[in-house]
PDB file of C-alpha atoms in Angstrom:
ATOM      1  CA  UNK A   1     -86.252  20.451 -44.909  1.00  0.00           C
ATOM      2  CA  UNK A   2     -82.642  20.465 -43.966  1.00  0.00           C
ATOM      3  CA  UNK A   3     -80.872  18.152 -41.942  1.00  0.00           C
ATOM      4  CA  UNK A   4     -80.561  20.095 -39.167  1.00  0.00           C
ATOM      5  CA  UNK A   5     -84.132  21.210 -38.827  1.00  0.00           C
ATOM      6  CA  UNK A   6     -85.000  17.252 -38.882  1.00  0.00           C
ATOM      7  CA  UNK A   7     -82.467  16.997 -36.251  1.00  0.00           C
ATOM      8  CA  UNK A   8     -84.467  19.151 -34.330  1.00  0.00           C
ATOM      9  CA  UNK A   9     -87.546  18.241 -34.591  1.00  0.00           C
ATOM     10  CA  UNK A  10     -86.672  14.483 -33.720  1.00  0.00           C
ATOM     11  CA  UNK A  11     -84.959  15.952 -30.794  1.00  0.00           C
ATOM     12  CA  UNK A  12     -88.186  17.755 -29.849  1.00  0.00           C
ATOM     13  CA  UNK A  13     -89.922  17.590 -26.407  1.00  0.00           C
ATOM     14  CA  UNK A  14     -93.772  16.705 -26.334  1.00  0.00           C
ATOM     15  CA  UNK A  15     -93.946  15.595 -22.352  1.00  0.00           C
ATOM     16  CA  UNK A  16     -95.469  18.289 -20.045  1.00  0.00           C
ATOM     17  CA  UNK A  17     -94.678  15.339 -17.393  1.00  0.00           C
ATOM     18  CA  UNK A  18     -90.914  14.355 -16.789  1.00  0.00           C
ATOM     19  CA  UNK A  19     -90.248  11.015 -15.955  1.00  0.00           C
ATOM     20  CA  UNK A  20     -86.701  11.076 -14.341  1.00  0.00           C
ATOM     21  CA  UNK A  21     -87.501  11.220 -10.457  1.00  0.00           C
ATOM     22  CA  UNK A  22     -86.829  14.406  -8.713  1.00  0.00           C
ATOM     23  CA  UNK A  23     -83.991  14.760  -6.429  1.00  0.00           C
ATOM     24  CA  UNK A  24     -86.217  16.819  -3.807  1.00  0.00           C
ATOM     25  CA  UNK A  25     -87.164  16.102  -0.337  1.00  0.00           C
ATOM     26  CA  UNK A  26     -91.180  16.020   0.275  1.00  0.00           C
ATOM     27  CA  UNK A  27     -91.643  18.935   1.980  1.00  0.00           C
ATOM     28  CA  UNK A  28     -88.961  20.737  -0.783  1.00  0.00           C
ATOM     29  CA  UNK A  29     -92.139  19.599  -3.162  1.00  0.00           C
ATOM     30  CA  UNK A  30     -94.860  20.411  -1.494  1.00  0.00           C
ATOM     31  CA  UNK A  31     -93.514  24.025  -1.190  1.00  0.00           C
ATOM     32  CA  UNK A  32     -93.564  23.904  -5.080  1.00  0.00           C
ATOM     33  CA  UNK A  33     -97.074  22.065  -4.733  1.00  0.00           C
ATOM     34  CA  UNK A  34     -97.837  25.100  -2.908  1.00  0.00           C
ATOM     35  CA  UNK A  35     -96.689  27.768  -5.272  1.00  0.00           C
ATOM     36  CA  UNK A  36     -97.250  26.271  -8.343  1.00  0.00           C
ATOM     37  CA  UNK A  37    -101.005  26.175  -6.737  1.00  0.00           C
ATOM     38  CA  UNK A  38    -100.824  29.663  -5.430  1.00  0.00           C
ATOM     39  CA  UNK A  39     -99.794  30.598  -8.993  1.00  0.00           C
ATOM     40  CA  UNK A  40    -102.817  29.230 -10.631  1.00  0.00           C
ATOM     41  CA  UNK A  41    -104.989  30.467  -8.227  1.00  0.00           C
ATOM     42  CA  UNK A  42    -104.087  33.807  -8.843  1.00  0.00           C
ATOM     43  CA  UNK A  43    -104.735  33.448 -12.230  1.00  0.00           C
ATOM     44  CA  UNK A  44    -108.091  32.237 -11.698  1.00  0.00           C
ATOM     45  CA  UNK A  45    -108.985  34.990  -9.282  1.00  0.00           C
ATOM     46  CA  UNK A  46    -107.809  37.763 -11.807  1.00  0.00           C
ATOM     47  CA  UNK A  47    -110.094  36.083 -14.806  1.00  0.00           C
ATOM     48  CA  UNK A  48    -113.260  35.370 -12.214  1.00  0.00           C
ATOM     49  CA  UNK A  49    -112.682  39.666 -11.217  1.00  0.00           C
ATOM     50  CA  UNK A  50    -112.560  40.666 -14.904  1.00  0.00           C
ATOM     51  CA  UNK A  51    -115.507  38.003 -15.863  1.00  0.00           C
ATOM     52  CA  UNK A  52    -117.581  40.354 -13.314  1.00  0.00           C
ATOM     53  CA  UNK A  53    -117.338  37.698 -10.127  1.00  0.00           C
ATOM     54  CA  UNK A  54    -116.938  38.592  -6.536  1.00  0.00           C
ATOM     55  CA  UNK A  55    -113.905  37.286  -4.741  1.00  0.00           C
ATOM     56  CA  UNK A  56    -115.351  37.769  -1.344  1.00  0.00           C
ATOM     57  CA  UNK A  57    -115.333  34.034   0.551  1.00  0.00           C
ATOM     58  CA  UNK A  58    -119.066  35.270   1.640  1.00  0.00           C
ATOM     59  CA  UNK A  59    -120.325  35.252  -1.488  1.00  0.00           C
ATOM     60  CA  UNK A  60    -117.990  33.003  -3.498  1.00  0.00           C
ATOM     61  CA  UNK A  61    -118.935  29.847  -0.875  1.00  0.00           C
ATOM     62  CA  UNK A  62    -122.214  30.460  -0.702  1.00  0.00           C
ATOM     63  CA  UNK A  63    -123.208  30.056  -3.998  1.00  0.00           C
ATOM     64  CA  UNK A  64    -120.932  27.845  -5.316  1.00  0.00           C
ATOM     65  CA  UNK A  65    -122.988  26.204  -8.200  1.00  0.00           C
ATOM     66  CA  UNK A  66    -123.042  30.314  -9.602  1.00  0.00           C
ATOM     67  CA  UNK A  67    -119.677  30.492  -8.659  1.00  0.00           C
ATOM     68  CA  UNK A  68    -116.747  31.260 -12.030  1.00  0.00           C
ATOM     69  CA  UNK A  69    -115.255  27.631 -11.911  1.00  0.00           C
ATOM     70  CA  UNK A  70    -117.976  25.970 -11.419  1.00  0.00           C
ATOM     71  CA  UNK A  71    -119.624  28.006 -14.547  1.00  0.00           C
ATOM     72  CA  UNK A  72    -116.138  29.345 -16.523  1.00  0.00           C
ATOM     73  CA  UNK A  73    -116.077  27.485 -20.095  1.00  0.00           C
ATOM     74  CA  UNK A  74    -112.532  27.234 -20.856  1.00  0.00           C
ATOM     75  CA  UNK A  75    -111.070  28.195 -23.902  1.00  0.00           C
ATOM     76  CA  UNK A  76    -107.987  29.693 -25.028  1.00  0.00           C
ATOM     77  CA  UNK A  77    -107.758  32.722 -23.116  1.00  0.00           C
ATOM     78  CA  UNK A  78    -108.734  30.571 -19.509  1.00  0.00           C
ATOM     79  CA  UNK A  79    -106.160  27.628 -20.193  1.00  0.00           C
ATOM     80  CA  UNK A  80    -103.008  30.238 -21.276  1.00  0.00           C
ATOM     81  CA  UNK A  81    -103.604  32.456 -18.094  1.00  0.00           C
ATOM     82  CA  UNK A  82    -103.843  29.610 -15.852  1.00  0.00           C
ATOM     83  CA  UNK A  83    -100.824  27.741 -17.311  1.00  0.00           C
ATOM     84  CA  UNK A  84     -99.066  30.410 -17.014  1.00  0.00           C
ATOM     85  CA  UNK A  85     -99.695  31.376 -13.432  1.00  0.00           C
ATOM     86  CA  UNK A  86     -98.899  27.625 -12.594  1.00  0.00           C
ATOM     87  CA  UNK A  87     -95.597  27.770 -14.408  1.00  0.00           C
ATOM     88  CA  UNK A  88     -94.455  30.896 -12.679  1.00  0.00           C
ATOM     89  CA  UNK A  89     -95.670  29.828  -9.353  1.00  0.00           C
ATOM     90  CA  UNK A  90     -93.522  26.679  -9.642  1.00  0.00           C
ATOM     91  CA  UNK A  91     -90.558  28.913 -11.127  1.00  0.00           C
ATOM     92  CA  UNK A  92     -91.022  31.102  -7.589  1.00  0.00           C
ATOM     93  CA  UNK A  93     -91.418  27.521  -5.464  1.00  0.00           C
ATOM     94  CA  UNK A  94     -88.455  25.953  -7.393  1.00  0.00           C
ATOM     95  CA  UNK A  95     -86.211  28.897  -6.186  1.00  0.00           C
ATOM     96  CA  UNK A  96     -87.008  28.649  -3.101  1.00  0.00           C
ATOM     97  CA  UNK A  97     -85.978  25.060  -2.656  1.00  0.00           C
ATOM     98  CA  UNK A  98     -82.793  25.446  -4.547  1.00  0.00           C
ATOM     99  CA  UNK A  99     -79.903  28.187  -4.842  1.00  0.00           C
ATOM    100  CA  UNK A 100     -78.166  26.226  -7.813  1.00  0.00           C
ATOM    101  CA  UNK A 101     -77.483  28.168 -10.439  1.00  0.00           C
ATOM    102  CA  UNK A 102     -77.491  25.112 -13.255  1.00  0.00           C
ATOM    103  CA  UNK A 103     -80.890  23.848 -11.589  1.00  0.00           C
ATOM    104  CA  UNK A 104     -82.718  27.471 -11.778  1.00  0.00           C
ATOM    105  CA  UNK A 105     -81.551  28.107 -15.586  1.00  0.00           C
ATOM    106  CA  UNK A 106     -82.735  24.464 -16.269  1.00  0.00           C
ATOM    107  CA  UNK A 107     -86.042  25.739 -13.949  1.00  0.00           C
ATOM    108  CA  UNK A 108     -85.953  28.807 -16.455  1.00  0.00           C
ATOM    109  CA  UNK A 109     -85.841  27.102 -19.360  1.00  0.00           C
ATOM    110  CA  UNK A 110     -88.769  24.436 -18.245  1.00  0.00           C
ATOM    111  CA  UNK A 111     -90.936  27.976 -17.615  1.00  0.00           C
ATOM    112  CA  UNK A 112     -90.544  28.552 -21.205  1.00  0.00           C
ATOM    113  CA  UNK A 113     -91.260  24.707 -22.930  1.00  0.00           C
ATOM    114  CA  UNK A 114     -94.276  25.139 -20.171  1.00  0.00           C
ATOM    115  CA  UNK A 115     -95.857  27.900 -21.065  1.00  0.00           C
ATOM    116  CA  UNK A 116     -95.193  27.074 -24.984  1.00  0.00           C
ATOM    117  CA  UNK A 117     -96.498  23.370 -24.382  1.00  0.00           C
ATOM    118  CA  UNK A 118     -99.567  24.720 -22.852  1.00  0.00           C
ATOM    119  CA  UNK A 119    -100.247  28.047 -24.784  1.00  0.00           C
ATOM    120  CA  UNK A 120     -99.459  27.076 -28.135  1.00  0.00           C
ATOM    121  CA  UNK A 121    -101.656  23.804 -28.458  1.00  0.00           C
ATOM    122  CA  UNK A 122    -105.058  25.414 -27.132  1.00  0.00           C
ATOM    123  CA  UNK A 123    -104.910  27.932 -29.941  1.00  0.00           C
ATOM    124  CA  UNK A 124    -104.928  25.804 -32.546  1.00  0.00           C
ATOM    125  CA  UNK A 125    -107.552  23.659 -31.152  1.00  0.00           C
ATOM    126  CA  UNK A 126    -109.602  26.529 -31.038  1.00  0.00           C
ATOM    127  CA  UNK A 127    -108.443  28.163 -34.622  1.00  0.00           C
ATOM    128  CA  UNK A 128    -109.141  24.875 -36.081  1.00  0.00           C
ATOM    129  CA  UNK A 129    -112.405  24.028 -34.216  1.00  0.00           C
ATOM    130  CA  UNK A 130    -113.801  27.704 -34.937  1.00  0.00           C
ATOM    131  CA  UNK A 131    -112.457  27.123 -38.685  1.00  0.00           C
ATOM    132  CA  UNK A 132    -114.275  23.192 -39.165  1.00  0.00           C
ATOM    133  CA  UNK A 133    -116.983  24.515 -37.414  1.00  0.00           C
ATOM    134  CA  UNK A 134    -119.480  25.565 -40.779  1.00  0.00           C
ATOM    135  CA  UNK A 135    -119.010  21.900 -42.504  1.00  0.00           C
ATOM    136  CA  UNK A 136    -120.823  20.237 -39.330  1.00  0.00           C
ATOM    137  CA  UNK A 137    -120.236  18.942 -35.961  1.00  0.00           C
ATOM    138  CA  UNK A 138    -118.035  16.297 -36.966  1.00  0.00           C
ATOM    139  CA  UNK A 139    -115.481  18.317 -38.843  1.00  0.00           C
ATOM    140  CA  UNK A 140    -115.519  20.348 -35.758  1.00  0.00           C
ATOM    141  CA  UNK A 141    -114.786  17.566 -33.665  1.00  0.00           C
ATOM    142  CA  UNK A 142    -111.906  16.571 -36.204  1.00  0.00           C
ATOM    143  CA  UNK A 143    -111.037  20.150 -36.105  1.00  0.00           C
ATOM    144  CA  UNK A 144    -110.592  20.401 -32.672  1.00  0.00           C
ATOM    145  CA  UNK A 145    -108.384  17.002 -32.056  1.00  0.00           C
ATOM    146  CA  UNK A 146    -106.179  18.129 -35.228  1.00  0.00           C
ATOM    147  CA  UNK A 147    -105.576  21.201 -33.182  1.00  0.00           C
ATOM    148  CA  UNK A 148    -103.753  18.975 -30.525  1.00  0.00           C
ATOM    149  CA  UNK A 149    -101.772  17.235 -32.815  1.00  0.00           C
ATOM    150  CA  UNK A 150    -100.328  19.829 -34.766  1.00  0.00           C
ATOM    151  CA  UNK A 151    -100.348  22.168 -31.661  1.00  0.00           C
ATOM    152  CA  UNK A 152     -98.335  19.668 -29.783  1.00  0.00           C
ATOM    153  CA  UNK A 153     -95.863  19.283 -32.317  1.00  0.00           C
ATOM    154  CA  UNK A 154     -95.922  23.079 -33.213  1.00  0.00           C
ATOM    155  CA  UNK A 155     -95.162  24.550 -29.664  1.00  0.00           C
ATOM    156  CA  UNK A 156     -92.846  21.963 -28.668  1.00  0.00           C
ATOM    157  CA  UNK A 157     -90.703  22.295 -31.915  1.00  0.00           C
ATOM    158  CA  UNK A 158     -90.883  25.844 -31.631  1.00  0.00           C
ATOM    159  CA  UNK A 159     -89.868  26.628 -27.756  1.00  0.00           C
ATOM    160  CA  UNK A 160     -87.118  24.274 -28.538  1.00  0.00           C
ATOM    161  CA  UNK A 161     -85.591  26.905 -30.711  1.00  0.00           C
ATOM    162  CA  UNK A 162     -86.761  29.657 -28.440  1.00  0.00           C
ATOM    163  CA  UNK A 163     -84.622  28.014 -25.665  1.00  0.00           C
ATOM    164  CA  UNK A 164     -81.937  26.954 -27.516  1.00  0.00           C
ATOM    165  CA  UNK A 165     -81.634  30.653 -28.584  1.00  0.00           C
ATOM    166  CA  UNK A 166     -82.315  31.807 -25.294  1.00  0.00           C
ATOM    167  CA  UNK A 167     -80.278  29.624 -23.589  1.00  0.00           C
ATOM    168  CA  UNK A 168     -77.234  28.671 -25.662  1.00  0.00           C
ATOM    169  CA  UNK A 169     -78.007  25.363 -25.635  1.00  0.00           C
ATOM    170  CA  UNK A 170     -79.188  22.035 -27.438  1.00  0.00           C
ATOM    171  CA  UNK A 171     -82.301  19.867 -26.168  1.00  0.00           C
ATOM    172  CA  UNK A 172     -81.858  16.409 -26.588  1.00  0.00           C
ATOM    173  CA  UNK A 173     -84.649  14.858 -25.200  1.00  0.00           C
ATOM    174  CA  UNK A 174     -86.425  12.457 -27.606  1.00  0.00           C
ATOM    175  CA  UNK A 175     -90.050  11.858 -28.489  1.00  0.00           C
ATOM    176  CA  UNK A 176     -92.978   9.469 -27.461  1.00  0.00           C
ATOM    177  CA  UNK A 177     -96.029   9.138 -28.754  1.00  0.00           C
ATOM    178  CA  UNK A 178     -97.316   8.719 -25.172  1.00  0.00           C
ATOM    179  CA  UNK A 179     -96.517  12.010 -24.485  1.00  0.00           C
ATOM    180  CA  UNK A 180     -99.600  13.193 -26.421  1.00  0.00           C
ATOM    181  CA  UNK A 181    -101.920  11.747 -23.227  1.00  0.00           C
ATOM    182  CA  UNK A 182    -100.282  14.417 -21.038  1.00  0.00           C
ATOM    183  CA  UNK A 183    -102.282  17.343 -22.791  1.00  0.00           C
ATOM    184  CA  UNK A 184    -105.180  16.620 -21.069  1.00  0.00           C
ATOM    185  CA  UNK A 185    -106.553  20.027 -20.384  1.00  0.00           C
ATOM    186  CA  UNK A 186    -106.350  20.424 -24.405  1.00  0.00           C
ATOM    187  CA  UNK A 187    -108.012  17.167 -24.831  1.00  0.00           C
ATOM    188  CA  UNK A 188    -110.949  18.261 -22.180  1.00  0.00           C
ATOM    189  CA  UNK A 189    -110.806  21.815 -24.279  1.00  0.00           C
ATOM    190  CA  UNK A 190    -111.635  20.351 -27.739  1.00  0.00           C
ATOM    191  CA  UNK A 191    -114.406  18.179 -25.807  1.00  0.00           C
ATOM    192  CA  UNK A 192    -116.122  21.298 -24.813  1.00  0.00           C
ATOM    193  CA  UNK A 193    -115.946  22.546 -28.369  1.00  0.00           C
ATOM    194  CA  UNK A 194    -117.474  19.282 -29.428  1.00  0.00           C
ATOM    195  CA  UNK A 195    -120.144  18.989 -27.534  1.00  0.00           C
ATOM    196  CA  UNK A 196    -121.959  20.965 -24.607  1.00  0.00           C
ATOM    197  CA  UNK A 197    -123.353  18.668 -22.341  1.00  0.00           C
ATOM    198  CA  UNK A 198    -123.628  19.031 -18.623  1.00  0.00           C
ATOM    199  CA  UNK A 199    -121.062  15.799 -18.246  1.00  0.00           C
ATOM    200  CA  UNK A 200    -118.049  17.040 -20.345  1.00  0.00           C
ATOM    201  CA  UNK A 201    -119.038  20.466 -18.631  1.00  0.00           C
ATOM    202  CA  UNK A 202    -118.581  18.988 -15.344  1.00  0.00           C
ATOM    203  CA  UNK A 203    -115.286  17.246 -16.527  1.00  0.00           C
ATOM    204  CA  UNK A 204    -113.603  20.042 -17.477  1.00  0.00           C
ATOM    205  CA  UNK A 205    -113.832  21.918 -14.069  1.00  0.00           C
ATOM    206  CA  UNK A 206    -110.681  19.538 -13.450  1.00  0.00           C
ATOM    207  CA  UNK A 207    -108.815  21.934 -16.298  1.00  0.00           C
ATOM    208  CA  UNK A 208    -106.833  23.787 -13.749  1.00  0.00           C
ATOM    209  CA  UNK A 209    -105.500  21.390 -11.483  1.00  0.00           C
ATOM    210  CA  UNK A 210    -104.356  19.650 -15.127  1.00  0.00           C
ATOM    211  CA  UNK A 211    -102.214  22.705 -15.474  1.00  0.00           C
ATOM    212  CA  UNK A 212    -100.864  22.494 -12.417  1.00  0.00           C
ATOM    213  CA  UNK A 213     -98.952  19.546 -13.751  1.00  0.00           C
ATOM    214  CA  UNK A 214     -96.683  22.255 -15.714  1.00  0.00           C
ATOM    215  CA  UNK A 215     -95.565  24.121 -12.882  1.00  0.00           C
ATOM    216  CA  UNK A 216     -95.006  21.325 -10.872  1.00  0.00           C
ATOM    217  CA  UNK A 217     -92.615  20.222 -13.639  1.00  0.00           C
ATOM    218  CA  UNK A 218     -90.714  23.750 -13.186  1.00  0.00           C
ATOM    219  CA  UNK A 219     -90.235  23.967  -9.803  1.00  0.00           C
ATOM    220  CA  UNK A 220     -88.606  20.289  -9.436  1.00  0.00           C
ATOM    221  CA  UNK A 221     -86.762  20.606 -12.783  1.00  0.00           C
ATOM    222  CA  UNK A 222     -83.160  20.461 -12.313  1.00  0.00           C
ATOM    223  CA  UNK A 223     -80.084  20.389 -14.735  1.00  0.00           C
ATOM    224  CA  UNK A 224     -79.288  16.721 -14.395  1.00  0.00           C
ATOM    225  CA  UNK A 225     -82.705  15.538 -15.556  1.00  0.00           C
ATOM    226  CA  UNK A 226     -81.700  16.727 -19.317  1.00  0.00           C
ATOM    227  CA  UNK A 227     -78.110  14.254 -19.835  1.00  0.00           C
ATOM    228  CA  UNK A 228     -78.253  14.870 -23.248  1.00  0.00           C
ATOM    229  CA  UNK A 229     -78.867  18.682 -23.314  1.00  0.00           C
ATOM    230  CA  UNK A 230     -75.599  20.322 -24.538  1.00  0.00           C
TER     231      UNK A 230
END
């Protein structure tokens, strides 16, 4: 590996939660609470009306034990819709709140990392689960939390690039290995792989407000929270 590839990867971001403090006002983030919700919300009404589910209050309220969260088993193609929806709905809320034209590219380029940092990790947990599953349930289950790891390092090394093709620009925020506990929607993923009981069932209904942390992190991005980017 050359130098500069090492470079890169040490200068890799694995957070999907920033922990410099955002310079908005409270109601500036609750409007990109709001969107970032609206966003995901969206996404889950779209995947409940192709999964065959009526979106009529009547019928999705009184039922709600039938209803598609309570019954949806995420995988993949749940966790990269709804990620994405909550990353674009706190793009749209972090607009809003700011005209800045450094803030929105560094809002921009969040949306990207985002959607990488949630897309790119889920897939391999479920290539690798699907691929361990034939040698027994624990390869699965060793399957499915090697899938976070490499995915993790995978999609954060490689939206890196993207942006810093994209944008013109070097990352340099650094790693920690506490970053890893942010993933928790993957985490609550592979445990559905794993096993099937009714408890990690009920768990994971909790999957999309986990993504909501990503657009959150869009919408009250700004340029000053990356010092070292260049």
């Amino acid at each position: 590996m050359k130098a500069d590839s090492v470079n890169s990867l040490c200068n890799t971001n694995f957070k999907h939660i920033n922990s410099t403090k955002s310079p908005y006002s409270k109601d500036e983030k609750a409007v990109v609470a709001a969107m970032t919700a609206l966003g995901a919300g969206v996404s889950c009404a779209v995947l409940a009306k192709k999964a065959g589910y009526s979106l009529k209050p009547s019928k999705m309220f009184r039922n709600i034990k039938n209803s598609y969260l309570a019954r949806v088993k995420y995988h993949d193609k749940q966790v990269i819709a709804i990620g994405t929806g909550s990353a674009l709905g706190g793009l749209a809320g972090g607009y809003m709140i700011d005209t800045n034209n450094e803030n929105r590219r560094a809002k921009r380029r969040e949306t990207i990392m985002q959607i990488g940092n949630v897309s790119i990790p889920i897939l391999t947990v479920d290539f690798l689960a699907k691929k361990c599953e034939r040698f027994g349930k624990f390869a699965k289950a060793g399957g499915a939390i090697a899938g976070i790891l490499a995915g993790v390092v995978v999609a954060n090394f490689a939206m890196n690039k993207l942006c810093d093709f994209i944008f013109r620009s070097k990352n340099g925020r650094g790693i920690k290995a506490t970053d890893f506990s942010a993933h928790l929607d993957d985490v609550l993923v592979a445990a559905s792989y794993i096993s099937s009981a009714p408890f990690v069932h009920g768990i994971a209904r909790i999957i999309p407000l986990a993504l909501m942390v990503a657009g959150n992190e869009v919408g009250n991005k700004t340029a000053k929270q990356n010092p070292l980017e260049r």
